[in-house]
GROMACS .gro file of C-alpha atoms in nm:
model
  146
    1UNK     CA    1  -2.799  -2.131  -1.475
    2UNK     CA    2  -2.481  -1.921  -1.413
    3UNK     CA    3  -2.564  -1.638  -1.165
    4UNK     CA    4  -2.222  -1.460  -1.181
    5UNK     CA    5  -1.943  -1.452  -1.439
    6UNK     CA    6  -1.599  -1.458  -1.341
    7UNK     CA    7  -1.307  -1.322  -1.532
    8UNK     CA    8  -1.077  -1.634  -1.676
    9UNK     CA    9  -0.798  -1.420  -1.607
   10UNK     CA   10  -0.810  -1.305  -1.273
   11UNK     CA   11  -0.712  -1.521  -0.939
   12UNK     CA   12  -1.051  -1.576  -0.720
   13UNK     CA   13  -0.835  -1.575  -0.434
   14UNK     CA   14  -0.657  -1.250  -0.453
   15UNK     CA   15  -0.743  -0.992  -0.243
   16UNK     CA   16  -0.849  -0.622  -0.401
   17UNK     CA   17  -0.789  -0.286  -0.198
   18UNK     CA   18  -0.917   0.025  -0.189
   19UNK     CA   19  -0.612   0.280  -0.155
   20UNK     CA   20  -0.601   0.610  -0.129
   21UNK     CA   21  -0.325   0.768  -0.256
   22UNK     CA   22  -0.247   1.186  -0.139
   23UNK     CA   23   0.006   1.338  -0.388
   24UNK     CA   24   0.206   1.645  -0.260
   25UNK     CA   25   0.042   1.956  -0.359
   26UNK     CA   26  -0.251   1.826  -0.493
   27UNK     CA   27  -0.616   1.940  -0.369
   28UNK     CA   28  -0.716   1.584  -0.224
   29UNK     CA   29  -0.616   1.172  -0.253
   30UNK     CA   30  -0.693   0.968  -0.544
   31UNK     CA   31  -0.836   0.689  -0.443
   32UNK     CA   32  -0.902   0.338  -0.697
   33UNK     CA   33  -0.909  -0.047  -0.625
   34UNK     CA   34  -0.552  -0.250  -0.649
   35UNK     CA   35  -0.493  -0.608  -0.626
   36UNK     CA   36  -0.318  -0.715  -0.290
   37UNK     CA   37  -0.004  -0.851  -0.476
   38UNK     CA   38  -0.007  -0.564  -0.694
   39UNK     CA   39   0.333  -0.426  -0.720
   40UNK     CA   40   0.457  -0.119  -0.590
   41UNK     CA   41   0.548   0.090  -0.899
   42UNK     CA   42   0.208  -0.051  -1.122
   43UNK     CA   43   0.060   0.112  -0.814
   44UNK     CA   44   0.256   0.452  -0.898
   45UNK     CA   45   0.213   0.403  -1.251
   46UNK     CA   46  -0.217   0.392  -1.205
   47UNK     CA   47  -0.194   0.694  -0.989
   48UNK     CA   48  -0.017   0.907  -1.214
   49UNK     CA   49  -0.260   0.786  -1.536
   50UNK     CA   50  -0.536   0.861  -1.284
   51UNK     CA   51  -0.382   1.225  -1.173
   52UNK     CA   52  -0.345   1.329  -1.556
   53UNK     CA   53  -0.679   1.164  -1.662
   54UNK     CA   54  -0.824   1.378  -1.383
   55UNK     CA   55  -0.660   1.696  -1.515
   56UNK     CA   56  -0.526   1.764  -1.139
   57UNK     CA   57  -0.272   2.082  -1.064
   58UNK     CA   58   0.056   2.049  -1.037
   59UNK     CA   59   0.137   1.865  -1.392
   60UNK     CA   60   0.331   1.512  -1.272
   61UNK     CA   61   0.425   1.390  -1.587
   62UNK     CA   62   0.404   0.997  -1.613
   63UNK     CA   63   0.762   0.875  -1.554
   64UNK     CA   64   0.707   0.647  -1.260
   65UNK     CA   65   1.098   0.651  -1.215
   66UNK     CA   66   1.104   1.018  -1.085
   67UNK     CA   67   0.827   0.943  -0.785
   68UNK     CA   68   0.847   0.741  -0.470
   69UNK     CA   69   0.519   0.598  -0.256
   70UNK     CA   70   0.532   0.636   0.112
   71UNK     CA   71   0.317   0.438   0.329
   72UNK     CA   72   0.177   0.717   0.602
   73UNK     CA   73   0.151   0.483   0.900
   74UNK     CA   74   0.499   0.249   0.893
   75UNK     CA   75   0.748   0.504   0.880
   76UNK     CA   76   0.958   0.792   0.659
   77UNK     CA   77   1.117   0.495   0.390
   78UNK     CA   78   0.985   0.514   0.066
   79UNK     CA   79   0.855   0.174  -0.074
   80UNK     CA   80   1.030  -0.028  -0.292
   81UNK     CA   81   0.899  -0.072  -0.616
   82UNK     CA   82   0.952  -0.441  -0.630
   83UNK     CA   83   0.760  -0.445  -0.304
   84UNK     CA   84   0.386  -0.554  -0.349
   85UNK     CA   85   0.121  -0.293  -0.236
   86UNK     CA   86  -0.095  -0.526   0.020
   87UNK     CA   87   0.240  -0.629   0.210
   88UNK     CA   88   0.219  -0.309   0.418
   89UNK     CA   89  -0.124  -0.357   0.544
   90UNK     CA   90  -0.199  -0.001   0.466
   91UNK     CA   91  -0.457   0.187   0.278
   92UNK     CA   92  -0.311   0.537   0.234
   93UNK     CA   93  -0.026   0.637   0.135
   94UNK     CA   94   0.168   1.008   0.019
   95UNK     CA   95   0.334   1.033  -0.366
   96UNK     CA   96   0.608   1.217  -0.406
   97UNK     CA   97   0.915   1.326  -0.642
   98UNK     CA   98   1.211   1.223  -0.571
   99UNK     CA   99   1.448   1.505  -0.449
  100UNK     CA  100   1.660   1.637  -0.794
  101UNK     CA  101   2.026   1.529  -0.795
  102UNK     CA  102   2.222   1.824  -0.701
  103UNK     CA  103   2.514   1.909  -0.977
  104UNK     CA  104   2.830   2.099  -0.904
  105UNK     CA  105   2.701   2.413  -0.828
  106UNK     CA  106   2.419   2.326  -0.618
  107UNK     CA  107   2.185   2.363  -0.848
  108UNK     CA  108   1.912   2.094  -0.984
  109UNK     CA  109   1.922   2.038  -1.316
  110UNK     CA  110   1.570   2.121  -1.427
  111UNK     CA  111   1.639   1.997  -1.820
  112UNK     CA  112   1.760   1.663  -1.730
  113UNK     CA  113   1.390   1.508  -1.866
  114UNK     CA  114   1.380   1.703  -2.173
  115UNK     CA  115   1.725   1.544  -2.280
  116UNK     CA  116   1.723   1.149  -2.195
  117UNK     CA  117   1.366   1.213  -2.384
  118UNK     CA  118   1.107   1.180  -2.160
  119UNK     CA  119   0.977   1.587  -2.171
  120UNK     CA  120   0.944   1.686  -1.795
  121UNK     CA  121   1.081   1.991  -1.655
  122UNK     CA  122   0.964   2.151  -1.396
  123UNK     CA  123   0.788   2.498  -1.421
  124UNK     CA  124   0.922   2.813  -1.341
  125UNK     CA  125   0.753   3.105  -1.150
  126UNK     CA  126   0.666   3.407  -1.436
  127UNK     CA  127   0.701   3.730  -1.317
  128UNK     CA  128   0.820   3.885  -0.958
  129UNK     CA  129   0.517   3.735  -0.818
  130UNK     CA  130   0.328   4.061  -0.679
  131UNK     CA  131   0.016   4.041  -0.729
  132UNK     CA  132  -0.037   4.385  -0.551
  133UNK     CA  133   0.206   4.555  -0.812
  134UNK     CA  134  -0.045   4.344  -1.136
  135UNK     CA  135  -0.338   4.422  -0.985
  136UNK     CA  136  -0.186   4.820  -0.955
  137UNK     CA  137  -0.096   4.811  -1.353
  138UNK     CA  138  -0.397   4.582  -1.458
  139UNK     CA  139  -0.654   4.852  -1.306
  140UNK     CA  140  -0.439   5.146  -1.357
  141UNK     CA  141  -0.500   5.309  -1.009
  142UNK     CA  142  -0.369   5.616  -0.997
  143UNK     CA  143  -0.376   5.805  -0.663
  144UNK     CA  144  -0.300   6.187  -0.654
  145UNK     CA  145  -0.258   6.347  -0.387
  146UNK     CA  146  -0.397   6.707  -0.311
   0.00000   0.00000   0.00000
């Protein structure tokens, strides 16, 4: 009698790792089980399918070409993505986007993923951002003075 299956695909030797994962401006870490020879930007792509599965705050988007994985405890290099995941011998590690190329001006050019097709931009403030001056209009306070 068999007592425990095993997968035909997967390697009984390899390792699996629990990493957490803290993305910039995001409430807390994800945190899921990798493979020790898992590559470095599979590793970005599960984070961002777990972020958006999630429904997590700020919207990432899932083009793993416009992030870069840090490793908290080695130094301030991002990982390469050709790099596997368990060669660091770290568990927890920071996402973040990659800094916007700068154009002529010295402004980032926030269409660039709406035209090479893959529909990020990033999001723009609405408003002046008062929320003394909206909370003024949306109550309609109106003070007179004797």
């Amino acid at each position: 009698m068999l007592l425990s299956k095993t997968k035909k695909n997967q390697n009984a030797n390899a390792r699996r790792l629990l990493i957490s994962i803290n993305v910039l401006g995001s409430a807390g870490p994800i945190r899921f089980v990798v493979n020790e020879e898992e590559l470095v930007a599979a590793v970005i792509d599960t984070a961002l399918k777990s972020y958006a599965r999630e429904g997590r705050l700020p919207v990432l988007g899932t083009d793993i070409t416009g992030f870069a994985l840090y490793c908290q405890h080695v130094g301030s290099d991002a990982l390469s993505p050709w790099d596997t995941i368990g060669s660091h011998g770290a568990r927890n590690f920071m996402l973040c986007r990659k800094p916007q190329p700068q154009t002529s001006n010295g402004v980032a050019n926030a269409t660039d993923g709406a035209a090479n097709g893959t529909g990020t931009t990033s999001l723009s403030r609405r408003g002046s951002g008062s929320w003394k001056a909206w909370l003024n209009k949306s109550l309609n306070l109106k003070v007179s003075s004797h």
